[in-house]
Amino acid sequence: LKLPTIGILGTGRMGRAVARILVRKGYPVYLGSRDAGRASDAAAALGAEGGTYAQAASRGEIVVIALEWETVPGALLVSAGPLRGKVVIDCTNPETTDGGLAVGHTTSGAEEIARACPGALVVKALNHIYAEVLDAGPHFGPQSVTAFLCGDDPSAKAAVTTLVGACGLQPVDAGPLQVARYLEPAAMLMVALVRRQGYPAGDVALALLRR
Ligand SMILES: NC(=O)c1ccc[n+]([C@@H]2O[C@H](COP(=O)([O-])OP(=O)(O)OC[C@H]3O[C@@H](n4cnc5c(N)ncnc54)[C@H](OP(=O)(O)O)[C@@H]3O)[C@@H](O)[C@H]2O)c1
């Protein structure tokens, strides 16, 4: 079975953590950066390939957006075209510099990304899981980390369910893309626990209990 190539926009902490875990699982990964040289250096260290945002968007069969929120519109200007018809995983949080959310209530970062990328099959996922948790591994004793995901296209959600499942995370379909309005604040809860309450980033994650 040929695994899909994963394009990743962003070589920051999250982009590299997602790349590292997927390379380990055998996925071909193509990292994209503002600076193609930085992407190829980061990629070489991870066993992946690297280049520009536009190249990562073209090469990826599934594309992960792992960018700082303010930088998303600029990156999408050069990559929205190649994203048409593709599964796009939005793991961003629309964080403001003062620790708030730039959008919410009546829209979400994910819905704004979907609007900016006509034809892209956007799925919100991984936004509430710290990069350090991906690095440390998905298991907390007998439990694994829940990966809530939402999106409007069932086949895209199925592809993301397979991908996060392959990473050892426990996927939970939380509904349509609108549910990102709740998943983004959920990520900010994790940020508050780590930044203000002192929980180590690699040692806290959400898990859904079910009876
Ligand atoms: N870190 C986590 O644990 C975590 C977990 C879940 C979700 N997230 C979300 O993932 C996104 C990336 O977070 P991160 O922690 O990876 O951030 P980071 O380490 O600070 O990386 C910033 C990313 O934004 C890109 N960027 C583009 N233009 C930029 C500019 N002018 N200044 C600074 N950065 C610029 C960088 O891309 P280049 O490659 O082009 O430099 C880099 O990939 C955020 O939306 C965050 O909310 C992060």
Coordinates of C-alpha atoms and ligand atoms in Angstrom, one line a residue:
L1 CA 0.0 0.0 0.0
K2 CA 1.4 3.4 -1.0
L3 CA 1.1 6.0 1.7
P4 CA 0.1 9.5 0.6
T5 CA 2.8 12.2 0.5
I6 CA 2.2 14.7 3.3
G7 CA 3.0 18.4 2.6
I8 CA 3.5 20.5 5.6
L9 CA 3.4 24.3 5.5
G10 CA 5.6 25.6 8.3
T11 CA 8.9 24.4 9.8
G12 CA 8.2 25.6 13.3
R13 CA 7.8 23.4 16.4
M14 CA 4.5 21.9 15.2
G15 CA 5.4 21.4 11.6
R16 CA 8.6 19.6 12.6
A17 CA 6.8 17.4 15.2
V18 CA 4.1 16.4 12.7
A19 CA 6.8 15.7 10.1
R20 CA 8.9 13.6 12.6
I21 CA 6.0 11.4 13.7
L22 CA 4.8 10.8 10.1
V23 CA 8.3 10.0 8.7
R24 CA 8.6 7.5 11.6
K25 CA 5.4 5.9 10.4
G26 CA 6.7 5.6 6.8
Y27 CA 4.9 8.6 5.2
P28 CA 6.8 10.6 2.5
V29 CA 6.9 14.1 3.9
Y30 CA 7.6 17.4 2.1
L31 CA 8.2 20.5 4.4
G32 CA 7.5 24.0 3.1
S33 CA 8.9 27.3 4.5
R34 CA 9.1 31.0 3.6
D35 CA 12.8 30.1 3.2
A36 CA 13.2 27.1 1.0
G37 CA 16.8 26.6 2.4
R38 CA 15.5 26.4 6.0
A39 CA 12.9 23.8 4.8
S40 CA 15.4 21.6 3.1
D41 CA 17.8 21.8 6.1
A42 CA 15.0 20.9 8.6
A43 CA 13.7 18.2 6.2
A44 CA 17.1 16.6 5.8
A45 CA 17.4 16.3 9.5
L46 CA 14.1 14.5 9.7
G47 CA 14.4 12.2 6.6
A48 CA 12.0 14.3 4.5
E49 CA 12.2 16.7 1.6
G50 CA 11.8 20.5 1.7
G51 CA 11.1 23.6 -0.3
T52 CA 8.7 26.5 -0.5
Y53 CA 5.1 26.7 0.7
A54 CA 3.9 26.4 -2.9
Q55 CA 6.0 23.3 -3.5
A56 CA 4.8 21.7 -0.3
A57 CA 1.2 22.4 -1.3
S58 CA 1.8 20.9 -4.7
R59 CA 3.7 17.9 -3.6
G60 CA 1.5 17.0 -0.7
E61 CA -1.5 14.7 -1.4
I62 CA -2.6 15.7 2.1
V63 CA -1.4 19.1 3.3
V64 CA -1.0 20.2 6.9
I65 CA -1.1 23.9 7.7
A66 CA 1.2 24.5 10.7
L67 CA 1.7 28.2 10.6
E68 CA 1.4 31.1 13.0
W69 CA -2.1 32.5 12.5
E70 CA -1.1 36.0 11.3
T71 CA 1.1 34.4 8.6
V72 CA -1.6 32.1 7.2
P73 CA -3.1 34.5 4.7
G74 CA 0.2 35.3 3.1
A75 CA 1.1 31.6 2.8
L76 CA -2.3 30.8 1.4
L77 CA -1.8 33.4 -1.3
V78 CA 0.9 31.2 -2.8
S79 CA -0.5 27.8 -2.0
A80 CA -4.3 28.0 -2.2
G81 CA -4.3 27.1 -5.9
P82 CA -2.5 23.8 -5.4
L83 CA -4.7 23.0 -2.4
R84 CA -7.8 22.8 -4.5
G85 CA -9.4 19.3 -4.2
K86 CA -6.9 18.2 -1.5
V87 CA -7.4 17.2 2.0
V88 CA -6.0 20.1 4.2
I89 CA -5.4 19.5 7.9
D90 CA -5.6 22.8 9.8
C91 CA -3.7 22.4 13.0
T92 CA -3.4 26.2 13.6
N93 CA -4.9 28.2 16.4
P94 CA -5.9 31.8 15.7
E95 CA -4.0 33.1 18.7
T96 CA -3.4 36.8 19.2
T97 CA -0.2 38.1 20.7
D98 CA -1.9 38.7 24.1
G99 CA -3.0 35.1 24.4
G100 CA -6.6 35.5 23.1
L101 CA -8.4 34.2 20.0
A102 CA -8.6 36.4 16.9
V103 CA -11.8 34.8 15.6
G104 CA -14.5 32.8 17.3
H105 CA -18.2 32.5 18.2
T106 CA -19.6 33.0 14.6
T107 CA -16.6 31.6 12.7
S108 CA -13.3 29.9 13.4
G109 CA -9.7 29.9 12.0
A110 CA -10.6 26.6 10.1
E111 CA -13.7 28.1 8.5
E112 CA -11.6 31.2 7.5
I113 CA -9.0 29.0 5.9
A114 CA -11.7 27.0 4.1
R115 CA -13.0 30.3 2.7
A116 CA -9.5 31.3 1.6
C117 CA -8.9 28.0 -0.2
P118 CA -11.8 27.3 -2.5
G119 CA -12.2 23.6 -3.2
A120 CA -9.8 22.5 -0.4
L121 CA -11.3 19.8 1.9
V122 CA -10.4 21.3 5.2
V123 CA -10.3 19.2 8.3
K124 CA -9.5 20.7 11.7
A125 CA -7.2 18.4 13.7
L126 CA -4.2 18.2 16.0
N127 CA -4.6 21.9 17.1
H128 CA -5.2 20.9 20.7
I129 CA -2.2 18.5 20.9
Y130 CA 1.1 19.9 22.0
A131 CA 4.1 19.3 19.7
E132 CA 5.9 18.0 22.8
V133 CA 3.2 15.3 23.2
L134 CA 3.7 14.2 19.6
D135 CA 7.4 14.0 20.3
A136 CA 7.0 12.1 23.6
G137 CA 4.4 9.6 22.1
P138 CA 0.6 9.3 22.2
H139 CA 0.3 6.9 25.1
F140 CA -0.4 8.0 28.7
G141 CA -0.3 4.7 30.5
P142 CA -3.2 2.6 29.1
Q143 CA -4.9 5.6 27.4
S144 CA -4.0 7.3 24.2
V145 CA -4.4 11.0 23.4
T146 CA -7.7 11.9 21.8
A147 CA -7.4 13.7 18.5
F148 CA -10.7 15.6 17.9
L149 CA -11.3 16.4 14.3
C150 CA -14.1 18.1 12.4
G151 CA -14.8 18.9 8.7
D152 CA -17.5 18.9 6.1
D153 CA -16.2 16.3 3.7
P154 CA -16.6 12.7 4.9
S155 CA -13.9 11.2 2.7
A156 CA -11.4 13.9 3.9
K157 CA -12.3 13.1 7.5
A158 CA -11.8 9.4 6.8
A159 CA -8.3 10.2 5.4
V160 CA -7.4 12.3 8.5
T161 CA -8.8 9.6 10.8
T162 CA -6.5 7.1 9.2
L163 CA -3.5 9.4 9.4
V164 CA -4.0 10.4 13.1
G165 CA -4.8 6.7 13.9
A166 CA -1.5 5.7 12.3
C167 CA 0.2 8.1 14.7
G168 CA -1.3 6.2 17.6
L169 CA -3.8 9.0 18.5
Q170 CA -7.4 8.2 19.2
P171 CA -9.5 10.0 16.5
V172 CA -12.9 11.3 17.5
D173 CA -15.1 12.8 14.7
A174 CA -16.6 15.9 16.4
G175 CA -18.8 16.9 13.5
P176 CA -18.8 19.6 10.7
L177 CA -16.1 22.2 10.3
Q178 CA -18.2 24.7 12.4
V179 CA -17.1 22.6 15.4
A180 CA -13.7 24.2 15.0
R181 CA -15.3 27.1 16.9
Y182 CA -15.1 24.9 20.0
L183 CA -11.8 23.0 19.2
E184 CA -9.8 26.2 18.9
P185 CA -10.8 27.4 22.4
A186 CA -10.1 23.8 23.7
A187 CA -6.6 24.3 22.4
M188 CA -6.4 27.6 24.4
L189 CA -7.4 25.7 27.5
M190 CA -4.3 23.5 27.0
V191 CA -2.2 26.6 26.4
A192 CA -3.5 28.1 29.7
L193 CA -2.7 24.9 31.6
V194 CA 0.9 24.9 30.2
R195 CA 1.7 28.6 30.2
R196 CA 0.0 29.7 33.3
Q197 CA -0.5 26.6 35.5
G198 CA 2.9 25.1 34.8
Y199 CA 1.9 21.7 33.4
P200 CA 4.8 20.3 31.3
A201 CA 3.7 20.6 27.6
G202 CA 4.7 17.0 26.8
D203 CA 2.7 15.5 29.7
V204 CA -0.8 16.9 29.2
A205 CA -3.4 16.1 26.6
L206 CA -7.1 15.7 26.2
A207 CA -8.8 12.3 26.3
L208 CA -12.5 11.7 25.9
L209 CA -14.0 9.4 28.5
R210 CA -17.0 7.4 27.3
R211 CA -19.4 5.1 29.2
Ligands
LIG1 N1 3.7 24.2 19.1 C1 2.6 23.4 19.4 O1 2.7 22.6 20.3 C2 1.3 23.5 18.7 C3 0.3 22.6 18.9 C4 -0.9 22.6 18.3 C5 -1.1 23.6 17.4 N2 -0.1 24.6 17.1 C6 -0.4 25.7 16.1 O2 0.5 25.5 15.1 C7 0.9 26.7 14.5 C8 2.4 26.8 14.5 O3 2.8 26.8 15.8 P1 4.4 26.5 16.2 O4 4.4 26.3 17.6 O5 4.9 25.5 15.3 O6 5.0 27.9 15.9 P2 6.5 28.3 15.7 O7 7.4 27.2 16.2 O8 6.7 29.7 16.2 O9 6.6 28.3 14.1 C9 6.0 29.4 13.4 C10 5.6 28.9 12.1 O10 5.0 30.0 11.4 C11 5.7 30.3 10.2 N3 5.8 31.7 9.8 C12 5.6 32.2 8.6 N4 5.8 33.5 8.6 C13 6.3 33.8 9.8 C14 6.7 35.0 10.4 N5 6.7 36.2 9.7 N6 7.1 35.0 11.7 C15 7.1 33.9 12.4 N7 6.7 32.7 11.9 C16 6.3 32.7 10.6 C17 7.0 29.6 10.3 O11 7.2 29.1 9.0 P3 8.5 29.0 8.2 O12 8.8 27.6 8.1 O13 8.2 29.6 6.9 O14 9.6 29.7 9.0 C18 6.8 28.5 11.3 O15 6.4 27.3 10.6 C19 0.2 27.8 15.4 O16 -1.0 28.2 14.7 C20 -0.1 27.1 16.7 O17 -1.3 27.6 17.3 C21 1.1 24.5 17.8

